[in-house]
Tab-separated table of C-alpha atoms and ligand atoms in Angstrom:
chain	number	residue	atom	x	y	z
A	1	MET	CA	55.878	77.346	112.377
A	2	GLY	CA	57.131	80.055	110.008
A	3	PHE	CA	59.741	82.762	110.346
A	4	ASP	CA	56.899	85.250	110.909
A	5	ASP	CA	55.856	83.369	114.041
A	6	LEU	CA	59.375	83.679	115.370
A	7	HIS	CA	59.624	87.414	115.054
A	8	TYR	CA	56.201	88.975	114.945
A	9	GLY	CA	54.845	90.830	117.989
A	10	ASN	CA	57.941	91.554	120.034
A	11	MET	CA	58.851	87.878	120.169
A	12	ASP	CA	62.460	87.080	119.427
A	13	PHE	CA	63.654	83.522	119.549
A	14	GLY	CA	67.197	84.554	118.599
A	15	LEU	CA	67.111	83.150	115.067
A	16	THR	CA	68.386	85.000	112.005
A	17	GLN	CA	66.870	84.423	108.553
A	18	ASP	CA	69.813	82.155	107.616
A	19	ASP	CA	69.306	80.097	110.802
A	20	PHE	CA	65.661	79.793	109.955
A	21	ASN	CA	66.246	78.680	106.371
A	22	SER	CA	68.688	76.007	107.470
A	23	LYS	CA	66.484	74.677	110.302
A	24	PHE	CA	63.038	74.693	108.698
A	25	TYR	CA	61.940	73.113	105.467
A	26	VAL	CA	60.538	75.590	102.967
A	27	PRO	CA	58.348	73.762	100.401
A	28	ALA	CA	58.894	74.343	96.680
A	29	ALA	CA	56.034	74.867	94.224
A	30	ASN	CA	56.067	71.188	93.198
A	31	ASP	CA	55.514	70.031	96.826
A	32	CYS	CA	51.738	70.642	96.632
A	33	MET	CA	49.999	67.285	97.258
A	34	ARG	CA	46.859	68.454	95.440
A	35	CYS	CA	44.833	67.352	98.451
A	36	GLY	CA	42.306	70.162	97.951
A	37	LEU	CA	42.101	71.174	101.606
A	38	CYS	CA	42.626	74.790	100.545
A	39	LEU	CA	39.636	74.921	98.204
A	40	SER	CA	36.968	75.911	100.735
A	41	SER	CA	39.116	78.864	101.906
A	42	CYS	CA	39.676	80.266	98.423
A	43	PRO	CA	37.345	83.139	97.480
A	44	THR	CA	37.858	82.700	93.729
A	45	TYR	CA	36.929	79.021	93.968
A	46	SER	CA	33.830	80.053	95.937
A	47	LEU	CA	32.905	82.370	93.056
A	48	PHE	CA	33.756	80.285	89.993
A	49	GLN	CA	33.687	76.665	91.265
A	50	ILE	CA	36.258	75.574	88.670
A	51	GLU	CA	39.658	73.915	89.099
A	52	ALA	CA	41.453	76.779	87.293
A	53	GLU	CA	40.436	79.113	90.135
A	54	THR	CA	41.898	76.972	92.939
A	55	PRO	CA	45.134	77.579	94.853
A	56	ARG	CA	46.470	74.177	93.751
A	57	GLN	CA	46.016	74.970	90.052
A	58	ARG	CA	47.705	78.339	90.541
A	59	ILE	CA	50.578	76.583	92.297
A	60	ARG	CA	50.815	74.169	89.366
A	61	THR	CA	51.067	77.137	86.971
A	62	ILE	CA	53.692	78.771	89.190
A	63	ASP	CA	55.656	75.497	89.339
A	64	LYS	CA	55.614	75.247	85.554
A	65	PHE	CA	56.884	78.825	85.258
A	66	LEU	CA	59.410	79.005	88.120
A	67	ASN	CA	60.774	75.448	88.130
A	68	ASP	CA	60.300	74.202	84.555
A	69	ASN	CA	60.975	77.567	82.878
A	70	GLN	CA	57.893	77.141	80.702
A	71	PRO	CA	55.854	80.136	79.533
A	72	ILE	CA	52.430	80.851	81.034
A	73	THR	CA	49.451	80.904	78.655
A	74	THR	CA	47.048	83.864	78.498
A	75	GLU	CA	44.345	81.740	80.147
A	76	GLU	CA	46.692	80.703	82.988
A	77	ARG	CA	47.717	84.322	83.444
A	78	LYS	CA	44.081	85.360	83.736
A	79	HIS	CA	43.491	82.836	86.527
A	80	LEU	CA	46.694	83.896	88.303
A	81	ASP	CA	45.582	87.533	88.083
A	82	ASN	CA	42.186	86.628	89.556
A	83	CYS	CA	43.920	85.662	92.833
A	84	LEU	CA	43.061	88.151	95.594
A	85	GLN	CA	46.374	87.559	97.394
A	86	CYS	CA	44.401	86.926	100.562
A	87	TRP	CA	46.723	84.020	101.539
A	88	ALA	CA	43.778	82.093	103.020
A	89	CYS	CA	45.177	78.969	101.335
A	90	GLU	CA	48.344	79.069	103.469
A	91	PRO	CA	47.217	78.355	107.056
A	92	VAL	CA	44.993	75.415	105.995
A	93	CYS	CA	47.678	73.705	103.904
A	94	PRO	CA	49.122	70.496	105.425
A	95	SER	CA	52.230	70.843	103.213
A	96	LYS	CA	52.844	74.388	104.555
A	97	MET	CA	53.001	75.724	101.010
A	98	ALA	CA	54.346	79.301	101.084
A	99	TYR	CA	51.848	80.352	98.419
A	100	GLY	CA	52.328	84.086	99.070
A	101	ALA	CA	56.090	83.995	98.537
A	102	LEU	CA	55.724	81.871	95.388
A	103	PHE	CA	53.027	84.169	94.021
A	104	ASP	CA	55.009	87.350	94.759
A	105	GLU	CA	58.076	85.942	92.995
A	106	THR	CA	55.986	84.989	89.967
A	107	GLN	CA	54.368	88.443	89.922
A	108	ARG	CA	57.785	90.048	90.066
A	109	GLN	CA	59.059	88.028	87.110
A	110	LEU	CA	55.868	88.520	85.100
A	111	ALA	CA	55.496	92.259	85.776
A	112	ARG	CA	53.883	93.989	82.787
A	113	PRO	CA	54.934	97.462	81.589
A	114	LEU	CA	52.861	100.011	83.534
A	115	SER	CA	50.305	102.335	81.968
A	116	LEU	CA	50.905	106.056	82.449
A	117	LEU	CA	48.102	106.191	85.002
A	118	ALA	CA	49.489	103.240	86.987
A	119	LYS	CA	52.964	104.839	86.924
A	120	LEU	CA	51.474	108.027	88.337
A	121	ALA	CA	49.585	106.097	91.040
A	122	PHE	CA	52.697	104.187	92.180
A	123	TRP	CA	54.711	107.406	92.125
A	124	LEU	CA	52.121	109.242	94.240
A	125	ILE	CA	51.941	106.399	96.744
A	126	ALA	CA	55.703	106.599	97.140
A	127	HIS	CA	55.916	110.411	97.373
A	128	LYS	CA	54.270	111.665	100.525
A	129	ARG	CA	54.780	115.384	99.950
A	130	CYS	CA	53.047	115.296	96.565
A	131	ARG	CA	50.201	113.197	97.979
A	132	LYS	CA	49.691	115.830	100.633
A	133	MET	CA	49.558	118.582	98.018
A	134	LEU	CA	46.843	116.667	96.187
A	135	MET	CA	44.499	116.373	99.187
A	136	PRO	CA	43.094	119.954	99.166
A	137	LEU	CA	42.256	119.442	95.470
A	138	LEU	CA	40.449	116.188	96.294
A	139	ALA	CA	38.519	117.911	99.092
A	140	LEU	CA	37.565	120.703	96.689
A	141	TYR	CA	36.442	118.170	94.070
A	142	LEU	CA	34.191	116.389	96.605
A	143	LYS	CA	32.676	119.728	97.654
A	144	SER	CA	32.326	121.286	94.223
A	145	GLY	CA	29.260	119.405	92.976
A	146	ILE	CA	30.950	118.298	89.729
A	147	GLN	CA	31.135	114.701	90.970
A	148	LYS	CA	27.672	113.676	89.684
A	149	PRO	CA	27.891	115.174	86.179
A	150	LEU	CA	31.431	113.861	85.776
A	151	ARG	CA	30.297	110.341	86.721
A	152	LYS	CA	27.384	110.587	84.274
A	153	SER	CA	29.621	111.777	81.442
A	154	GLY	CA	31.467	108.428	81.324
A	155	PHE	CA	34.785	110.310	81.298
A	156	LEU	CA	35.987	108.580	84.478
A	157	LYS	CA	35.264	105.165	82.944
A	158	LYS	CA	37.281	106.085	79.859
A	159	LEU	CA	40.236	106.929	82.089
A	160	ASN	CA	39.791	103.716	84.134
A	161	LEU	CA	39.184	105.864	87.188
A	162	ALA	CA	35.513	105.102	87.895
A	163	GLU	CA	36.136	102.432	90.583
A	164	ALA	CA	38.731	104.498	92.438
A	165	GLU	CA	36.589	107.630	92.271
A	166	ALA	CA	33.571	105.795	93.687
A	167	LEU	CA	35.590	105.032	96.826
A	168	LEU	CA	36.695	108.619	97.480
A	169	ILE	CA	35.965	110.002	100.931
A	170	LYS	CA	36.838	113.356	102.484
A	171	PRO	CA	40.582	113.509	103.198
A	172	ALA	CA	42.094	114.932	106.389
A	173	LEU	CA	43.927	118.151	105.578
A	174	GLU	CA	45.596	118.898	108.903
A	175	ILE	CA	49.056	117.473	109.577
A	176	LEU	CA	49.614	115.166	112.559
A	177	LYS	CA	52.036	116.456	115.181
A	178	ALA	CA	55.455	114.824	115.444
A	179	HIS	CA	55.080	114.157	119.175
A	180	TYR	CA	52.153	113.552	121.545
A	181	PRO	CA	53.051	113.505	125.260
A	182	SER	CA	51.705	110.894	127.685
A	183	LYS	CA	48.592	111.948	129.591
A	184	CYS	CA	49.749	110.058	132.707
A	185	ARG	CA	51.992	111.492	135.413
A	186	GLU	CA	54.561	108.768	134.796
A	187	THR	CA	55.477	107.917	131.212
A	188	CYS	CA	55.612	104.177	130.459
A	189	GLY	CA	57.670	104.541	127.273
A	190	GLN	CA	57.880	105.974	123.807
A	191	VAL	CA	56.191	104.407	120.801
A	192	GLY	CA	56.124	105.270	117.107
A	193	LEU	CA	52.883	105.343	115.125
A	194	PHE	CA	52.946	104.076	111.551
A	195	THR	CA	50.369	106.124	109.653
A	196	GLY	CA	50.539	104.457	106.218
A	197	CYS	CA	49.812	106.265	102.952
A	198	LEU	CA	46.037	106.040	102.517
A	199	THR	CA	45.179	105.822	106.229
A	200	ASP	CA	47.142	109.013	106.867
A	201	HIS	CA	44.773	110.930	104.599
A	202	PHE	CA	41.537	108.956	104.770
A	203	ASP	CA	41.412	107.204	108.156
A	204	ARG	CA	42.483	109.944	110.521
A	205	VAL	CA	39.657	108.899	112.872
A	206	THR	CA	41.501	105.665	113.657
A	207	LEU	CA	44.921	107.321	113.936
A	208	ASN	CA	43.502	109.914	116.340
A	209	ALA	CA	41.873	107.123	118.388
A	210	ALA	CA	45.260	105.348	118.572
A	211	ILE	CA	46.960	108.536	119.795
A	212	GLU	CA	44.216	109.157	122.342
A	213	LEU	CA	44.356	105.632	123.781
A	214	LEU	CA	48.143	105.277	123.759
A	215	THR	CA	48.679	108.603	125.526
A	216	ALA	CA	45.840	107.788	127.970
A	217	ILE	CA	47.586	104.565	129.048
A	218	GLY	CA	50.871	106.402	129.599
A	219	TYR	CA	52.862	106.348	126.338
A	220	GLU	CA	54.473	109.178	124.396
A	221	VAL	CA	53.593	108.832	120.719
A	222	MET	CA	56.019	109.812	117.964
A	223	VAL	CA	54.710	110.267	114.408
A	224	PRO	CA	57.821	110.554	112.209
A	225	SER	CA	57.112	112.822	109.247
A	226	LYS	CA	59.726	111.051	107.103
A	227	GLN	CA	57.986	107.654	107.221
A	228	SER	CA	56.755	106.335	103.865
A	229	CYS	CA	54.142	103.934	102.528
A	230	CYS	CA	54.753	100.355	103.745
A	231	GLY	CA	55.291	99.154	100.149
A	232	ALA	CA	52.438	96.603	100.103
A	233	ILE	CA	50.751	97.964	96.977
A	234	HIS	CA	54.071	97.993	95.095
A	235	GLN	CA	55.039	94.519	96.333
A	236	HIS	CA	51.712	92.901	95.460
A	237	ASN	CA	51.785	94.342	91.972
A	238	GLY	CA	55.295	93.198	91.134
A	239	GLN	CA	56.839	96.681	91.593
A	240	PRO	CA	60.031	97.326	93.585
A	241	ALA	CA	59.344	98.336	97.196
A	242	ASP	CA	62.943	98.277	98.483
A	243	GLN	CA	63.357	102.051	98.832
A	244	LEU	CA	60.143	102.431	100.821
A	245	ILE	CA	61.128	99.543	103.076
A	246	ALA	CA	64.669	100.831	103.651
A	247	ASN	CA	63.355	104.304	104.450
A	248	ASN	CA	60.860	103.047	107.061
A	249	ILE	CA	63.452	100.821	108.703
A	250	ASP	CA	65.926	103.734	108.976
A	251	VAL	CA	63.343	106.255	110.180
A	252	TYR	CA	61.971	104.064	112.994
A	253	ASN	CA	65.255	102.412	114.027
A	254	ASP	CA	66.876	105.868	114.379
A	255	LEU	CA	64.279	106.834	117.002
A	256	ASN	CA	65.141	103.890	119.259
A	257	LEU	CA	61.508	103.414	120.280
A	258	ASP	CA	59.939	100.850	122.604
A	259	ALA	CA	57.498	99.789	119.889
A	260	VAL	CA	56.440	100.589	116.341
A	261	ILE	CA	52.657	100.476	116.175
A	262	PHE	CA	50.418	100.118	113.151
A	263	THR	CA	46.624	100.444	112.981
A	264	ALA	CA	45.845	99.001	109.514
A	265	THR	CA	46.490	95.280	109.229
A	266	GLY	CA	47.122	95.664	105.488
A	267	CYS	CA	50.184	97.796	106.285
A	268	GLY	CA	51.047	95.618	109.288
A	269	ALA	CA	51.191	92.430	107.233
A	270	MET	CA	53.687	94.061	104.863
A	271	LEU	CA	55.740	95.639	107.669
A	272	SER	CA	55.925	92.261	109.444
A	273	GLU	CA	57.567	90.803	106.329
A	274	TYR	CA	60.391	93.363	106.167
A	275	HIS	CA	62.727	90.722	107.633
A	276	THR	CA	62.523	88.803	104.348
A	277	PHE	CA	64.219	91.721	102.555
A	278	ASP	CA	67.953	92.128	102.506
A	279	ASN	CA	68.301	94.982	105.012
A	280	PRO	CA	70.572	94.923	108.082
A	281	GLY	CA	68.070	96.875	110.232
A	282	ALA	CA	65.042	94.748	109.356
A	283	ILE	CA	65.168	92.328	112.309
A	284	THR	CA	65.426	95.226	114.826
A	285	PHE	CA	62.478	96.908	113.123
A	286	CYS	CA	60.354	93.731	113.079
A	287	ASP	CA	61.131	92.950	116.731
A	288	LYS	CA	59.532	96.279	117.730
A	289	LEU	CA	56.604	96.034	115.370
A	290	ILE	CA	53.187	95.419	116.884
A	291	ASP	CA	49.500	95.786	116.001
A	292	VAL	CA	47.710	98.497	117.994
A	293	ASN	CA	45.124	95.901	119.157
A	294	ASP	CA	47.899	93.700	120.597
A	295	PHE	CA	49.737	96.632	122.134
A	296	LEU	CA	46.677	97.978	123.921
A	297	LEU	CA	45.685	94.518	125.111
A	298	ASN	CA	49.176	93.784	126.480
A	299	ASN	CA	49.619	97.181	128.143
A	300	TRP	CA	46.140	98.149	129.328
A	301	PRO	CA	46.308	99.327	132.957
A	302	GLU	CA	43.762	97.660	135.275
A	303	GLU	CA	42.764	101.036	136.707
A	304	ILE	CA	41.522	102.418	133.370
A	305	LYS	CA	37.861	101.419	133.087
A	306	LEU	CA	35.641	102.014	130.062
A	307	LYS	CA	32.049	103.256	130.010
A	308	PRO	CA	29.415	100.565	129.404
A	309	THR	CA	27.308	100.346	126.245
A	310	ASN	CA	24.489	98.129	125.010
A	311	LEU	CA	25.650	98.110	121.378
A	312	LYS	CA	26.093	94.961	119.311
A	313	VAL	CA	29.182	94.851	117.112
A	314	ALA	CA	30.027	92.398	114.327
A	315	VAL	CA	33.731	91.677	113.773
A	316	HIS	CA	35.079	91.484	110.233
A	317	GLU	CA	38.440	89.710	110.268
A	318	PRO	CA	40.634	91.021	107.418
A	319	CYS	CA	42.574	88.372	105.462
A	320	ASN	CA	45.935	89.945	106.315
A	321	GLN	CA	45.010	89.785	110.006
A	322	ARG	CA	43.832	86.142	109.864
A	323	ASN	CA	46.403	84.735	107.458
A	324	VAL	CA	49.575	86.788	107.950
A	325	LEU	CA	49.489	88.451	111.387
A	326	LYS	CA	47.258	85.705	112.834
A	327	ASN	CA	46.221	87.944	115.731
A	328	GLN	CA	42.466	88.310	115.146
A	329	GLN	CA	41.726	86.985	118.653
A	330	ALA	CA	43.294	90.158	120.106
A	331	VAL	CA	40.336	92.146	118.751
A	332	TYR	CA	37.775	90.036	120.627
A	333	LYS	CA	39.831	90.163	123.852
A	334	LEU	CA	40.298	93.931	123.562
A	335	LEU	CA	36.583	94.547	122.983
A	336	GLU	CA	35.823	92.535	126.138
A	337	LYS	CA	37.122	95.612	127.988
A	338	ILE	CA	33.933	97.501	127.054
A	339	PRO	CA	31.259	96.503	129.596
A	340	GLY	CA	27.931	95.491	128.060
A	341	LEU	CA	29.190	95.365	124.449
A	342	THR	CA	27.945	92.323	122.503
A	343	VAL	CA	30.542	91.081	120.029
A	344	VAL	CA	29.800	88.611	117.232
A	345	PRO	CA	32.102	87.246	114.503
A	346	LEU	CA	30.884	87.049	110.893
A	347	ALA	CA	29.967	83.545	109.738
A	348	ASP	CA	32.203	83.780	106.631
A	349	ASN	CA	35.230	85.523	108.129
A	350	HIS	CA	37.456	82.882	106.491
A	351	LEU	CA	36.620	84.265	103.026
A	352	CYS	CA	37.962	87.549	101.633
A	353	CYS	CA	35.394	90.399	101.387
A	354	GLY	CA	36.691	91.273	97.913
A	355	ALA	CA	38.721	94.358	98.816
A	356	GLY	CA	42.081	92.598	98.388
A	357	GLY	CA	44.320	95.709	98.392
A	358	SER	CA	44.032	97.080	94.851
A	359	TYR	CA	41.894	94.084	93.710
A	360	MET	CA	38.692	96.099	94.203
A	361	LEU	CA	39.978	98.453	91.502
A	362	THR	CA	41.517	95.921	89.125
A	363	HIS	CA	38.771	93.240	89.332
A	364	PRO	CA	35.609	95.178	90.234
A	365	GLU	CA	33.131	92.445	89.119
A	366	ASN	CA	34.696	89.673	91.244
A	367	ALA	CA	35.199	92.074	94.140
A	368	THR	CA	31.579	93.227	94.042
A	369	GLU	CA	30.259	89.643	94.059
A	370	LEU	CA	32.356	88.879	97.127
A	371	ARG	CA	31.202	92.086	98.780
A	372	VAL	CA	27.550	91.150	98.288
A	373	LYS	CA	28.189	87.816	100.031
A	374	ARG	CA	29.946	89.607	102.894
A	375	LEU	CA	27.206	92.214	103.264
A	376	ASN	CA	24.593	89.461	103.549
A	377	SER	CA	26.515	87.875	106.398
A	378	ILE	CA	26.939	91.295	108.077
A	379	TYR	CA	23.215	92.058	107.906
A	380	ALA	CA	22.410	88.552	109.219
A	381	THR	CA	24.118	89.458	112.514
A	382	GLU	CA	21.710	92.381	113.082
A	383	ALA	CA	24.631	94.245	114.658
A	384	ASP	CA	24.572	98.041	115.180
A	385	LYS	CA	28.083	98.454	113.833
A	386	LEU	CA	30.792	96.563	112.000
A	387	THR	CA	34.374	96.660	113.183
A	388	THR	CA	37.472	95.895	111.155
A	389	SER	CA	41.176	96.529	111.685
A	390	ASN	CA	41.904	97.106	108.004
A	391	PHE	CA	41.140	100.403	106.336
A	392	GLY	CA	40.974	98.857	102.833
A	393	CYS	CA	38.117	96.524	103.860
A	394	SER	CA	36.404	99.371	105.666
A	395	LEU	CA	36.542	101.599	102.587
A	396	PHE	CA	35.249	98.861	100.315
A	397	LEU	CA	32.371	97.752	102.571
A	398	ASN	CA	31.531	101.324	103.548
A	399	ASN	CA	29.893	101.923	100.199
A	400	MET	CA	26.621	100.505	101.492
A	401	GLY	CA	26.023	102.964	104.338
A	402	LEU	CA	27.148	100.666	107.140
A	403	THR	CA	28.701	102.135	110.280
A	404	ILE	CA	32.218	100.719	110.244
A	405	GLU	CA	34.856	101.524	112.839
A	406	HIS	CA	38.250	100.230	113.866
A	407	PRO	CA	38.060	98.338	117.217
A	408	ILE	CA	40.199	101.043	118.851
A	409	LYS	CA	37.729	103.734	117.799
A	410	LEU	CA	35.049	101.827	119.739
A	411	LEU	CA	37.388	101.763	122.740
A	412	SER	CA	38.332	105.440	122.546
A	413	VAL	CA	34.666	106.493	122.547
A	414	GLN	CA	34.151	104.581	125.795
A	415	LEU	CA	37.086	106.212	127.620
A	416	GLN	CA	35.682	107.740	130.852
B	1	LIG	S1	46.102	72.437	100.797
B	1	LIG	FE1	48.238	72.742	100.213
B	1	LIG	S2	48.944	70.742	99.513
B	1	LIG	FE2	46.700	70.683	99.530
B	1	LIG	S3	46.096	71.275	97.433
B	1	LIG	FE3	46.089	73.143	98.670
B	1	LIG	S4	48.148	74.006	98.366
B	1	LIG	FE4	48.250	71.862	97.695
B	2	LIG	S1	45.633	83.755	97.941
B	2	LIG	FE1	43.395	83.688	98.263
B	2	LIG	S2	42.511	83.920	96.200
B	2	LIG	FE2	44.657	83.416	95.921
B	2	LIG	S3	44.705	81.197	95.675
B	2	LIG	FE3	45.038	81.603	97.881
B	2	LIG	S4	42.998	81.544	98.815
B	2	LIG	FE4	42.696	81.721	96.561
């Protein structure tokens, strides 16, 4: 059992972080037994089939660096960088190696100076108002017809922007309201919706579905305009995320809500780890934090029935949902509420699809190979649609013309 299990999903066993650290053993990097049980879960090992691309070899490199204060060679650095940070090696490890925490610490200490472009990207992610100002320009660019000639010119490649540009989709330009009243006569409570940075602009469909369902089952929904990015992209690239974290904790704690709800599991995994940061409001925040799938499942009123359908849906389980939040079963249980819907899991759900946060941009060749594997398993299901609770995976897999929706979008369409 980890500290996450003690606090995630409105569960509070009354332990503080200090209590936890003193009661539970936290393995060090040199505690890896090298048993190899993690190998079959590691996407980079599945691609390269070499020891250097295994979790245990990465842990050995981390041990050398963190515990023995030895420098890391260029080759070792390359293999560390190839890690998708999917954390699939954690739940299968008999030694309970906290690979993610060890990796993050190593990343932090090894952080390279940022390029101008990377600095701009991190700055934009952190500054909501400027991001918003950029969206009409993006929409204009997508409409203008200059996309094709610009791609052909090779200019985007020169600027290292080709991968990011290929993923662009139409952004939402309208601003979400700060408050959505309950649609029921009696209000059950007040919840806050975490919109994230990219989902706010590019996955409005899911956010609107969340608002529709939450208000339909009797909740008032608050969308605080001062919320910021969860900090995941900064954290996983060795950049400081403390200000973003502190801001979110203050903004949501000030509202004294019944729950703080997220729709993208990539954001949710980061938000659920706020308690590991030194912030006095973090435990209160984490106690209220919950995935929209869990919230709807736990609070769905018996009297609300959904329309039947004869669709078949394949479920993609994002790594952050399987390995950090560990709540992927909520999706299957929630979809059972739609009469007639056939739901099938993907055969290789235990392996990352290649998206890996910003990995799809930094390691496009590896990411594409993993995506091809995932697409083959999706097509093998012969499903009408794919569902995933993480916008990053959806964006990455969407390239191939699949119909991909968040589970709650499927539910909202079936509301009577
Ligand atoms: S499963 Fe755990 S103990 Fe075994 S090799 Fe992998 S990291 Fe080491
Ligand atoms: S986090 Fe994922 S890619 Fe990295 S070592 Fe673990 S299983 Fe492999």
